Amino acid sequence: MQTILGASGVVGRELARALRAFTDRIRLVSRTPRPVNPSDETHPADLLDAAATDRAVAGSEVAYLVAGLKYDTEVWREQWPRLMRNVIDACKRHGTRLVFLDNVYAYGRVDGVMTEETPFNPCSRKGEVRAKIATMLLDEMRAGELEAMIVRSADFYGPGAQTSVTDHVVFQRLKAGKTPQWIGNPKAVHTFTYTPDLGRALAVLGQSADAYGQTWHAPTSPEPLTGEGFVRLACELAGRPYHLQVAPRWLLRVMGIFNPVLRENDEMMYQFEYDYRFDSSKVRAVFGLEATPYRDGIAATLGAASGG
């Protein structure tokens, strides 16, 4: 049995599709799970409940933790350590290998390229939380208490990725006939991971005994695309003239008074004001996992957004 914890999000769905190449025994765990493949087992559970998490993991060879929490610093501080502890304890109890999907917040602002060797240096409250839970897991791995790995992704985009920044400011606006927007510096390079590539990488890594005990960066295109370049390509592929609206930082802060998501995102704006370069050459070299070019990924995402 291979179990996806937090299976209702876009990454959980992509992972469930990719796992079909390896097994037809897939358990989907969330508060309200829905099958992705005909043979999927669904298991409703709240991962903040230790007993419920234990039952969800029981009988699993591999568990993939791809859950998300409300984008709120106080929620993260209170709930992420508890959720991680529940999952670690359940995996240890049942002898289950763990694959944890993480983001890059713990790295903080990086001058240069982010690699698996980049040290934790968070410059945000959310980054501090992510560093704390990643360290919890790394400590268990180093102590030999748990067979696990960390897989990190850049900001992502892709079909059905409705919580992504690009979906809100580019794809949905193009679908509605509106001018795409960008936040931060549109001339800064910003790397994005394509969600089908991420799902496939998680599935492949989860099957490999040699991948455990390490950190991996998910396959991500090395093309140095700026925000402006991302929007220009999306407009071209959508058959629309290139136009771009950029909201100044002061306006975003004013809007954040009334919009909680914008308010919570303010401390993360360094990611959009400076170059954000994410390297995945390790997983390409070891497993041959190639990233989808932006042109192909953006075209597929536009097609999904328009119902094509």
PDB file of C-alpha atoms in Angstrom:
ATOM      1  CA  MET A   1       0.000   0.000   0.000  1.00  0.00           C
ATOM      2  CA  GLN A   2       1.225   3.506  -0.874  1.00  0.00           C
ATOM      3  CA  THR A   3      -0.553   6.275   0.991  1.00  0.00           C
ATOM      4  CA  ILE A   4      -0.923   9.937   0.053  1.00  0.00           C
ATOM      5  CA  LEU A   5      -1.449  12.176   3.090  1.00  0.00           C
ATOM      6  CA  GLY A   6      -3.144  15.375   1.955  1.00  0.00           C
ATOM      7  CA  ALA A   7      -4.434  13.804  -1.237  1.00  0.00           C
ATOM      8  CA  SER A   8      -7.073  16.362  -2.207  1.00  0.00           C
ATOM      9  CA  GLY A   9      -4.723  19.043  -3.544  1.00  0.00           C
ATOM     10  CA  VAL A  10      -3.297  19.279  -7.048  1.00  0.00           C
ATOM     11  CA  VAL A  11      -0.010  17.612  -6.074  1.00  0.00           C
ATOM     12  CA  GLY A  12      -1.846  14.740  -4.396  1.00  0.00           C
ATOM     13  CA  ARG A  13      -3.890  14.194  -7.551  1.00  0.00           C
ATOM     14  CA  GLU A  14      -0.826  14.286  -9.810  1.00  0.00           C
ATOM     15  CA  LEU A  15       0.981  11.869  -7.488  1.00  0.00           C
ATOM     16  CA  ALA A  16      -1.964   9.446  -7.490  1.00  0.00           C
ATOM     17  CA  ARG A  17      -1.927   9.411 -11.296  1.00  0.00           C
ATOM     18  CA  ALA A  18       1.835   8.846 -11.394  1.00  0.00           C
ATOM     19  CA  LEU A  19       1.780   6.036  -8.805  1.00  0.00           C
ATOM     20  CA  ARG A  20      -0.413   3.932 -11.098  1.00  0.00           C
ATOM     21  CA  ALA A  21       2.758   3.097 -13.038  1.00  0.00           C
ATOM     22  CA  PHE A  22       4.038   1.278  -9.934  1.00  0.00           C
ATOM     23  CA  THR A  23       1.034  -0.031  -7.992  1.00  0.00           C
ATOM     24  CA  ASP A  24      -2.741  -0.276  -7.947  1.00  0.00           C
ATOM     25  CA  ARG A  25      -2.804  -0.196  -4.133  1.00  0.00           C
ATOM     26  CA  ILE A  26      -3.095   3.528  -3.430  1.00  0.00           C
ATOM     27  CA  ARG A  27      -4.743   5.056  -0.364  1.00  0.00           C
ATOM     28  CA  LEU A  28      -5.885   8.676  -0.522  1.00  0.00           C
ATOM     29  CA  VAL A  29      -6.088  10.446   2.845  1.00  0.00           C
ATOM     30  CA  SER A  30      -7.640  13.856   3.500  1.00  0.00           C
ATOM     31  CA  ARG A  31     -10.656  15.246   5.289  1.00  0.00           C
ATOM     32  CA  THR A  32     -12.835  14.515   2.240  1.00  0.00           C
ATOM     33  CA  PRO A  33     -10.849  12.330  -0.169  1.00  0.00           C
ATOM     34  CA  ARG A  34     -12.070  11.501  -3.661  1.00  0.00           C
ATOM     35  CA  PRO A  35     -10.635   8.746  -5.858  1.00  0.00           C
ATOM     36  CA  VAL A  36      -8.360   9.691  -8.744  1.00  0.00           C
ATOM     37  CA  ASN A  37      -7.915   6.181 -10.147  1.00  0.00           C
ATOM     38  CA  PRO A  38     -10.696   3.538 -10.219  1.00  0.00           C
ATOM     39  CA  SER A  39      -8.919   1.299  -7.689  1.00  0.00           C
ATOM     40  CA  ASP A  40      -8.010   4.029  -5.171  1.00  0.00           C
ATOM     41  CA  GLU A  41      -8.907   3.473  -1.527  1.00  0.00           C
ATOM     42  CA  THR A  42     -10.209   6.615   0.187  1.00  0.00           C
ATOM     43  CA  HIS A  43      -9.626   7.179   3.900  1.00  0.00           C
ATOM     44  CA  PRO A  44     -11.054  10.301   5.567  1.00  0.00           C
ATOM     45  CA  ALA A  45      -8.779  11.582   8.344  1.00  0.00           C
ATOM     46  CA  ASP A  46      -7.635  14.733  10.104  1.00  0.00           C
ATOM     47  CA  LEU A  47      -3.820  14.656  10.238  1.00  0.00           C
ATOM     48  CA  LEU A  48      -3.900  16.917  13.294  1.00  0.00           C
ATOM     49  CA  ASP A  49      -5.394  13.951  15.174  1.00  0.00           C
ATOM     50  CA  ALA A  50      -2.625  11.538  16.185  1.00  0.00           C
ATOM     51  CA  ALA A  51      -4.873   8.465  16.386  1.00  0.00           C
ATOM     52  CA  ALA A  52      -6.500   9.232  13.045  1.00  0.00           C
ATOM     53  CA  THR A  53      -3.071   9.715  11.438  1.00  0.00           C
ATOM     54  CA  ASP A  54      -1.892   6.403  12.869  1.00  0.00           C
ATOM     55  CA  ARG A  55      -4.880   4.581  11.367  1.00  0.00           C
ATOM     56  CA  ALA A  56      -4.347   6.294   8.022  1.00  0.00           C
ATOM     57  CA  VAL A  57      -0.709   5.191   7.815  1.00  0.00           C
ATOM     58  CA  ALA A  58      -1.213   1.629   9.110  1.00  0.00           C
ATOM     59  CA  GLY A  59      -0.329  -1.004   6.522  1.00  0.00           C
ATOM     60  CA  SER A  60       1.510   1.429   4.249  1.00  0.00           C
ATOM     61  CA  GLU A  61       4.866   0.670   2.688  1.00  0.00           C
ATOM     62  CA  VAL A  62       5.368   4.333   1.729  1.00  0.00           C
ATOM     63  CA  ALA A  63       3.543   7.463   2.900  1.00  0.00           C
ATOM     64  CA  TYR A  64       3.758  10.733   0.975  1.00  0.00           C
ATOM     65  CA  LEU A  65       3.132  13.853   3.043  1.00  0.00           C
ATOM     66  CA  VAL A  66       1.896  16.472   0.556  1.00  0.00           C
ATOM     67  CA  ALA A  67      -0.617  18.213   2.816  1.00  0.00           C
ATOM     68  CA  GLY A  68      -1.187  21.942   2.980  1.00  0.00           C
ATOM     69  CA  LEU A  69      -2.519  24.138   5.750  1.00  0.00           C
ATOM     70  CA  LYS A  70      -4.329  27.460   5.678  1.00  0.00           C
ATOM     71  CA  TYR A  71      -1.909  30.165   4.548  1.00  0.00           C
ATOM     72  CA  ASP A  72      -1.692  31.854   7.924  1.00  0.00           C
ATOM     73  CA  THR A  73       1.430  32.222  10.051  1.00  0.00           C
ATOM     74  CA  GLU A  74      -0.266  31.525  13.382  1.00  0.00           C
ATOM     75  CA  VAL A  75      -1.994  28.441  11.970  1.00  0.00           C
ATOM     76  CA  TRP A  76       1.343  27.198  10.652  1.00  0.00           C
ATOM     77  CA  ARG A  77       3.117  27.784  13.975  1.00  0.00           C
ATOM     78  CA  GLU A  78       0.488  25.868  15.913  1.00  0.00           C
ATOM     79  CA  GLN A  79      -0.423  23.113  13.475  1.00  0.00           C
ATOM     80  CA  TRP A  80       2.583  22.202  11.312  1.00  0.00           C
ATOM     81  CA  PRO A  81       4.793  20.841  14.140  1.00  0.00           C
ATOM     82  CA  ARG A  82       1.853  18.816  15.471  1.00  0.00           C
ATOM     83  CA  LEU A  83       1.006  17.430  12.050  1.00  0.00           C
ATOM     84  CA  MET A  84       4.629  16.510  11.342  1.00  0.00           C
ATOM     85  CA  ARG A  85       5.007  14.821  14.729  1.00  0.00           C
ATOM     86  CA  ASN A  86       1.838  12.778  14.138  1.00  0.00           C
ATOM     87  CA  VAL A  87       3.077  11.597  10.742  1.00  0.00           C
ATOM     88  CA  ILE A  88       6.608  10.814  11.972  1.00  0.00           C
ATOM     89  CA  ASP A  89       5.292   8.825  14.931  1.00  0.00           C
ATOM     90  CA  ALA A  90       2.825   6.885  12.775  1.00  0.00           C
ATOM     91  CA  CYS A  91       5.486   6.036  10.183  1.00  0.00           C
ATOM     92  CA  LYS A  92       7.923   4.884  12.879  1.00  0.00           C
ATOM     93  CA  ARG A  93       5.266   2.747  14.540  1.00  0.00           C
ATOM     94  CA  HIS A  94       4.293   0.997  11.318  1.00  0.00           C
ATOM     95  CA  GLY A  95       7.705   0.788   9.656  1.00  0.00           C
ATOM     96  CA  THR A  96       6.519   3.043   6.836  1.00  0.00           C
ATOM     97  CA  ARG A  97       8.946   4.991   4.655  1.00  0.00           C
ATOM     98  CA  LEU A  98       8.119   8.716   4.428  1.00  0.00           C
ATOM     99  CA  VAL A  99       8.407  11.116   1.488  1.00  0.00           C
ATOM    100  CA  PHE A 100       7.857  14.728   2.571  1.00  0.00           C
ATOM    101  CA  LEU A 101       7.075  17.435   0.025  1.00  0.00           C
ATOM    102  CA  ASP A 102       8.569  20.727   1.185  1.00  0.00           C
ATOM    103  CA  ASN A 103       8.937  24.220  -0.240  1.00  0.00           C
ATOM    104  CA  VAL A 104      11.948  26.573  -0.259  1.00  0.00           C
ATOM    105  CA  TYR A 105      10.863  28.982   2.497  1.00  0.00           C
ATOM    106  CA  ALA A 106      13.497  27.615   4.904  1.00  0.00           C
ATOM    107  CA  TYR A 107      16.277  28.757   2.551  1.00  0.00           C
ATOM    108  CA  GLY A 108      15.257  32.389   2.868  1.00  0.00           C
ATOM    109  CA  ARG A 109      16.570  34.831   0.286  1.00  0.00           C
ATOM    110  CA  VAL A 110      19.337  33.171  -1.720  1.00  0.00           C
ATOM    111  CA  ASP A 111      21.799  35.172  -3.818  1.00  0.00           C
ATOM    112  CA  GLY A 112      22.462  32.647  -6.561  1.00  0.00           C
ATOM    113  CA  VAL A 113      21.009  29.210  -7.197  1.00  0.00           C
ATOM    114  CA  MET A 114      19.110  27.107  -4.658  1.00  0.00           C
ATOM    115  CA  THR A 115      20.428  23.524  -4.460  1.00  0.00           C
ATOM    116  CA  GLU A 116      19.895  20.628  -2.082  1.00  0.00           C
ATOM    117  CA  GLU A 117      22.969  21.854  -0.174  1.00  0.00           C
ATOM    118  CA  THR A 118      21.604  25.361   0.435  1.00  0.00           C
ATOM    119  CA  PRO A 119      21.562  25.956   4.234  1.00  0.00           C
ATOM    120  CA  PHE A 120      18.474  26.984   6.135  1.00  0.00           C
ATOM    121  CA  ASN A 121      18.462  30.740   6.629  1.00  0.00           C
ATOM    122  CA  PRO A 122      14.803  31.766   6.850  1.00  0.00           C
ATOM    123  CA  CYS A 123      13.953  35.453   6.620  1.00  0.00           C
ATOM    124  CA  SER A 124      10.219  35.087   7.251  1.00  0.00           C
ATOM    125  CA  ARG A 125       8.007  33.698   9.993  1.00  0.00           C
ATOM    126  CA  LYS A 126       6.648  31.064   7.636  1.00  0.00           C
ATOM    127  CA  GLY A 127      10.195  30.144   6.680  1.00  0.00           C
ATOM    128  CA  GLU A 128      11.020  29.636  10.346  1.00  0.00           C
ATOM    129  CA  VAL A 129       8.135  27.167  10.641  1.00  0.00           C
ATOM    130  CA  ARG A 130       9.236  25.260   7.542  1.00  0.00           C
ATOM    131  CA  ALA A 131      12.824  25.110   8.843  1.00  0.00           C
ATOM    132  CA  LYS A 132      11.557  23.782  12.168  1.00  0.00           C
ATOM    133  CA  ILE A 133       9.508  20.925  10.718  1.00  0.00           C
ATOM    134  CA  ALA A 134      12.167  19.999   8.161  1.00  0.00           C
ATOM    135  CA  THR A 135      14.724  19.854  10.975  1.00  0.00           C
ATOM    136  CA  MET A 136      12.381  17.613  12.993  1.00  0.00           C
ATOM    137  CA  LEU A 137      12.358  15.147  10.116  1.00  0.00           C
ATOM    138  CA  LEU A 138      16.085  15.430   9.377  1.00  0.00           C
ATOM    139  CA  ASP A 139      16.890  14.727  13.037  1.00  0.00           C
ATOM    140  CA  GLU A 140      14.833  11.498  12.892  1.00  0.00           C
ATOM    141  CA  MET A 141      16.577  10.507   9.660  1.00  0.00           C
ATOM    142  CA  ARG A 142      20.069  11.164  11.063  1.00  0.00           C
ATOM    143  CA  ALA A 143      19.256   9.193  14.204  1.00  0.00           C
ATOM    144  CA  GLY A 144      18.282   6.202  12.081  1.00  0.00           C
ATOM    145  CA  GLU A 145      14.793   6.267  13.555  1.00  0.00           C
ATOM    146  CA  LEU A 146      12.974   6.686  10.260  1.00  0.00           C
ATOM    147  CA  GLU A 147      13.572   5.956   6.583  1.00  0.00           C
ATOM    148  CA  ALA A 148      12.550   9.187   4.888  1.00  0.00           C
ATOM    149  CA  MET A 149      13.433  11.847   2.336  1.00  0.00           C
ATOM    150  CA  ILE A 150      12.600  15.479   1.621  1.00  0.00           C
ATOM    151  CA  VAL A 151      11.545  16.527  -1.877  1.00  0.00           C
ATOM    152  CA  ARG A 152      11.488  20.278  -2.470  1.00  0.00           C
ATOM    153  CA  SER A 153       9.617  22.139  -5.144  1.00  0.00           C
ATOM    154  CA  ALA A 154       9.852  25.693  -6.397  1.00  0.00           C
ATOM    155  CA  ASP A 155       6.629  27.690  -6.664  1.00  0.00           C
ATOM    156  CA  PHE A 156       4.461  25.578  -8.912  1.00  0.00           C
ATOM    157  CA  TYR A 157       2.088  25.938 -11.829  1.00  0.00           C
ATOM    158  CA  GLY A 158       0.071  23.475 -13.873  1.00  0.00           C
ATOM    159  CA  PRO A 159      -3.405  22.233 -14.789  1.00  0.00           C
ATOM    160  CA  GLY A 160      -5.730  22.555 -11.815  1.00  0.00           C
ATOM    161  CA  ALA A 161      -3.148  24.331  -9.621  1.00  0.00           C
ATOM    162  CA  GLN A 162      -5.746  26.770  -8.320  1.00  0.00           C
ATOM    163  CA  THR A 163      -3.790  27.831  -5.231  1.00  0.00           C
ATOM    164  CA  SER A 164      -0.734  28.877  -7.247  1.00  0.00           C
ATOM    165  CA  VAL A 165       0.216  32.512  -7.768  1.00  0.00           C
ATOM    166  CA  THR A 166       0.319  32.069 -11.538  1.00  0.00           C
ATOM    167  CA  ASP A 167      -3.217  30.706 -11.631  1.00  0.00           C
ATOM    168  CA  HIS A 168      -4.562  33.812  -9.889  1.00  0.00           C
ATOM    169  CA  VAL A 169      -2.555  36.470 -11.695  1.00  0.00           C
ATOM    170  CA  VAL A 170      -2.063  34.943 -15.153  1.00  0.00           C
ATOM    171  CA  PHE A 171      -4.170  31.960 -16.190  1.00  0.00           C
ATOM    172  CA  GLN A 172      -7.522  32.872 -14.654  1.00  0.00           C
ATOM    173  CA  ARG A 173      -7.207  36.460 -15.839  1.00  0.00           C
ATOM    174  CA  LEU A 174      -6.454  35.359 -19.393  1.00  0.00           C
ATOM    175  CA  LYS A 175      -9.439  33.003 -19.236  1.00  0.00           C
ATOM    176  CA  ALA A 176     -11.651  35.922 -18.163  1.00  0.00           C
ATOM    177  CA  GLY A 177     -10.330  38.155 -20.941  1.00  0.00           C
ATOM    178  CA  LYS A 178      -8.460  40.380 -18.483  1.00  0.00           C
ATOM    179  CA  THR A 179      -4.894  41.678 -18.530  1.00  0.00           C
ATOM    180  CA  PRO A 180      -2.445  39.398 -16.706  1.00  0.00           C
ATOM    181  CA  GLN A 181      -0.808  40.735 -13.563  1.00  0.00           C
ATOM    182  CA  TRP A 182       2.485  40.180 -11.730  1.00  0.00           C
ATOM    183  CA  ILE A 183       3.635  40.900  -8.218  1.00  0.00           C
ATOM    184  CA  GLY A 184       7.120  42.122  -7.388  1.00  0.00           C
ATOM    185  CA  ASN A 185       9.778  42.745 -10.021  1.00  0.00           C
ATOM    186  CA  PRO A 186       8.663  41.372 -13.416  1.00  0.00           C
ATOM    187  CA  LYS A 187      12.262  41.476 -14.674  1.00  0.00           C
ATOM    188  CA  ALA A 188      13.545  39.144 -11.947  1.00  0.00           C
ATOM    189  CA  VAL A 189      14.030  35.474 -12.846  1.00  0.00           C
ATOM    190  CA  HIS A 190      11.451  33.270 -11.136  1.00  0.00           C
ATOM    191  CA  THR A 191      11.609  29.503 -11.449  1.00  0.00           C
ATOM    192  CA  PHE A 192       8.412  27.422 -11.433  1.00  0.00           C
ATOM    193  CA  THR A 193       7.919  23.659 -11.076  1.00  0.00           C
ATOM    194  CA  TYR A 194       5.273  22.040 -13.306  1.00  0.00           C
ATOM    195  CA  THR A 195       2.894  19.995 -11.138  1.00  0.00           C
ATOM    196  CA  PRO A 196       2.757  16.850 -13.355  1.00  0.00           C
ATOM    197  CA  ASP A 197       6.591  16.755 -13.189  1.00  0.00           C
ATOM    198  CA  LEU A 198       6.391  17.055  -9.409  1.00  0.00           C
ATOM    199  CA  GLY A 199       3.871  14.214  -9.079  1.00  0.00           C
ATOM    200  CA  ARG A 200       5.963  11.945 -11.310  1.00  0.00           C
ATOM    201  CA  ALA A 201       9.155  12.723  -9.370  1.00  0.00           C
ATOM    202  CA  LEU A 202       7.545  11.961  -6.016  1.00  0.00           C
ATOM    203  CA  ALA A 203       6.320   8.613  -7.345  1.00  0.00           C
ATOM    204  CA  VAL A 204       9.693   7.642  -8.836  1.00  0.00           C
ATOM    205  CA  LEU A 205      11.694   8.701  -5.779  1.00  0.00           C
ATOM    206  CA  GLY A 206       9.329   6.901  -3.429  1.00  0.00           C
ATOM    207  CA  GLN A 207      10.114   3.563  -5.084  1.00  0.00           C
ATOM    208  CA  SER A 208      13.906   3.929  -4.892  1.00  0.00           C
ATOM    209  CA  ALA A 209      15.654   2.640  -1.772  1.00  0.00           C
ATOM    210  CA  ASP A 210      18.712   4.730  -2.669  1.00  0.00           C
ATOM    211  CA  ALA A 211      16.720   7.982  -2.637  1.00  0.00           C
ATOM    212  CA  TYR A 212      15.942   7.778   1.083  1.00  0.00           C
ATOM    213  CA  GLY A 213      18.075   9.645   3.595  1.00  0.00           C
ATOM    214  CA  GLN A 214      18.517  12.546   1.178  1.00  0.00           C
ATOM    215  CA  THR A 215      16.979  15.821   0.032  1.00  0.00           C
ATOM    216  CA  TRP A 216      15.937  16.161  -3.608  1.00  0.00           C
ATOM    217  CA  HIS A 217      14.822  19.071  -5.743  1.00  0.00           C
ATOM    218  CA  ALA A 218      11.911  18.221  -8.027  1.00  0.00           C
ATOM    219  CA  PRO A 219      12.499  18.461 -11.803  1.00  0.00           C
ATOM    220  CA  THR A 220      12.238  22.133 -12.755  1.00  0.00           C
ATOM    221  CA  SER A 221      13.055  23.804 -16.041  1.00  0.00           C
ATOM    222  CA  PRO A 222      16.465  25.527 -16.015  1.00  0.00           C
ATOM    223  CA  GLU A 223      15.199  28.148 -18.487  1.00  0.00           C
ATOM    224  CA  PRO A 224      15.916  31.568 -16.863  1.00  0.00           C
ATOM    225  CA  LEU A 225      12.399  32.897 -17.347  1.00  0.00           C
ATOM    226  CA  THR A 226      11.432  36.214 -15.776  1.00  0.00           C
ATOM    227  CA  GLY A 227       7.924  37.068 -14.613  1.00  0.00           C
ATOM    228  CA  GLU A 228       7.604  39.279 -17.668  1.00  0.00           C
ATOM    229  CA  GLY A 229       8.761  36.392 -19.851  1.00  0.00           C
ATOM    230  CA  PHE A 230       6.271  34.005 -18.249  1.00  0.00           C
ATOM    231  CA  VAL A 231       3.383  36.377 -18.975  1.00  0.00           C
ATOM    232  CA  ARG A 232       4.609  37.127 -22.489  1.00  0.00           C
ATOM    233  CA  LEU A 233       4.738  33.416 -23.299  1.00  0.00           C
ATOM    234  CA  ALA A 234       1.290  32.820 -21.789  1.00  0.00           C
ATOM    235  CA  CYS A 235      -0.178  35.666 -23.865  1.00  0.00           C
ATOM    236  CA  GLU A 236       1.421  34.311 -27.032  1.00  0.00           C
ATOM    237  CA  LEU A 237       0.105  30.795 -26.433  1.00  0.00           C
ATOM    238  CA  ALA A 238      -3.343  32.158 -25.562  1.00  0.00           C
ATOM    239  CA  GLY A 239      -3.427  34.143 -28.812  1.00  0.00           C
ATOM    240  CA  ARG A 240      -3.591  37.413 -26.929  1.00  0.00           C
ATOM    241  CA  PRO A 241      -1.496  40.584 -27.325  1.00  0.00           C
ATOM    242  CA  TYR A 242       1.083  41.000 -24.595  1.00  0.00           C
ATOM    243  CA  HIS A 243      -0.016  43.318 -21.785  1.00  0.00           C
ATOM    244  CA  LEU A 244       1.007  43.253 -18.139  1.00  0.00           C
ATOM    245  CA  GLN A 245      -0.139  45.017 -14.993  1.00  0.00           C
ATOM    246  CA  VAL A 246       2.306  45.227 -12.075  1.00  0.00           C
ATOM    247  CA  ALA A 247       0.997  46.178  -8.648  1.00  0.00           C
ATOM    248  CA  PRO A 248       3.498  48.300  -6.641  1.00  0.00           C
ATOM    249  CA  ARG A 249       4.482  46.993  -3.207  1.00  0.00           C
ATOM    250  CA  TRP A 250       2.752  49.863  -1.371  1.00  0.00           C
ATOM    251  CA  LEU A 251      -0.528  49.068  -3.117  1.00  0.00           C
ATOM    252  CA  LEU A 252      -0.276  45.397  -2.209  1.00  0.00           C
ATOM    253  CA  ARG A 253       0.201  46.390   1.425  1.00  0.00           C
ATOM    254  CA  VAL A 254      -2.863  48.624   1.330  1.00  0.00           C
ATOM    255  CA  MET A 255      -4.869  45.834  -0.321  1.00  0.00           C
ATOM    256  CA  GLY A 256      -3.596  43.471   2.360  1.00  0.00           C
ATOM    257  CA  ILE A 257      -5.517  45.431   4.979  1.00  0.00           C
ATOM    258  CA  PHE A 258      -8.676  44.013   3.431  1.00  0.00           C
ATOM    259  CA  ASN A 259      -7.317  40.796   1.842  1.00  0.00           C
ATOM    260  CA  PRO A 260      -5.855  38.232   4.291  1.00  0.00           C
ATOM    261  CA  VAL A 261      -4.032  36.280   1.560  1.00  0.00           C
ATOM    262  CA  LEU A 262      -2.203  39.389   0.356  1.00  0.00           C
ATOM    263  CA  ARG A 263      -1.459  40.358   3.938  1.00  0.00           C
ATOM    264  CA  GLU A 264       0.052  36.934   4.671  1.00  0.00           C
ATOM    265  CA  ASN A 265       2.071  37.025   1.445  1.00  0.00           C
ATOM    266  CA  ASP A 266       3.784  40.332   2.256  1.00  0.00           C
ATOM    267  CA  GLU A 267       6.689  38.744   4.143  1.00  0.00           C
ATOM    268  CA  MET A 268       7.315  36.414   1.191  1.00  0.00           C
ATOM    269  CA  MET A 269       7.620  39.196  -1.390  1.00  0.00           C
ATOM    270  CA  TYR A 270      11.417  38.854  -1.417  1.00  0.00           C
ATOM    271  CA  GLN A 271      10.816  35.808  -3.603  1.00  0.00           C
ATOM    272  CA  PHE A 272       9.326  38.032  -6.312  1.00  0.00           C
ATOM    273  CA  GLU A 273      11.537  41.077  -5.901  1.00  0.00           C
ATOM    274  CA  TYR A 274      14.850  39.257  -6.420  1.00  0.00           C
ATOM    275  CA  ASP A 275      15.979  36.412  -8.676  1.00  0.00           C
ATOM    276  CA  TYR A 276      14.574  33.048  -7.550  1.00  0.00           C
ATOM    277  CA  ARG A 277      16.633  30.298  -9.191  1.00  0.00           C
ATOM    278  CA  PHE A 278      15.972  26.653  -8.316  1.00  0.00           C
ATOM    279  CA  ASP A 279      18.346  23.897  -9.471  1.00  0.00           C
ATOM    280  CA  SER A 280      17.197  20.302 -10.041  1.00  0.00           C
ATOM    281  CA  SER A 281      20.266  18.885 -11.790  1.00  0.00           C
ATOM    282  CA  LYS A 282      20.727  16.218  -9.073  1.00  0.00           C
ATOM    283  CA  VAL A 283      17.470  14.386  -9.779  1.00  0.00           C
ATOM    284  CA  ARG A 284      18.070  14.688 -13.515  1.00  0.00           C
ATOM    285  CA  ALA A 285      21.556  13.205 -13.222  1.00  0.00           C
ATOM    286  CA  VAL A 286      20.605  10.346 -10.885  1.00  0.00           C
ATOM    287  CA  PHE A 287      17.139   9.413 -12.141  1.00  0.00           C
ATOM    288  CA  GLY A 288      17.006  10.963 -15.595  1.00  0.00           C
ATOM    289  CA  LEU A 289      13.938  12.993 -14.680  1.00  0.00           C
ATOM    290  CA  GLU A 290      13.607  15.864 -17.136  1.00  0.00           C
ATOM    291  CA  ALA A 291      11.471  18.948 -16.551  1.00  0.00           C
ATOM    292  CA  THR A 292       8.740  19.986 -18.964  1.00  0.00           C
ATOM    293  CA  PRO A 293       9.746  23.108 -20.949  1.00  0.00           C
ATOM    294  CA  TYR A 294       7.769  26.206 -19.979  1.00  0.00           C
ATOM    295  CA  ARG A 295       6.227  26.485 -23.449  1.00  0.00           C
ATOM    296  CA  ASP A 296       4.689  23.016 -23.168  1.00  0.00           C
ATOM    297  CA  GLY A 297       3.652  23.399 -19.523  1.00  0.00           C
ATOM    298  CA  ILE A 298       2.042  26.804 -20.010  1.00  0.00           C
ATOM    299  CA  ALA A 299       0.200  25.553 -23.102  1.00  0.00           C
ATOM    300  CA  ALA A 300      -1.209  22.602 -21.158  1.00  0.00           C
ATOM    301  CA  THR A 301      -2.199  24.821 -18.250  1.00  0.00           C
ATOM    302  CA  LEU A 302      -3.971  27.269 -20.542  1.00  0.00           C
ATOM    303  CA  GLY A 303      -5.799  24.380 -22.179  1.00  0.00           C
ATOM    304  CA  ALA A 304      -6.994  23.072 -18.828  1.00  0.00           C
ATOM    305  CA  ALA A 305      -8.077  26.534 -17.682  1.00  0.00           C
ATOM    306  CA  SER A 306     -10.183  26.991 -20.815  1.00  0.00           C
ATOM    307  CA  GLY A 307     -11.647  23.509 -20.575  1.00  0.00           C
ATOM    308  CA  GLY A 308      -9.671  22.282 -23.568  1.00  0.00           C
TER     309      GLY A 308
END
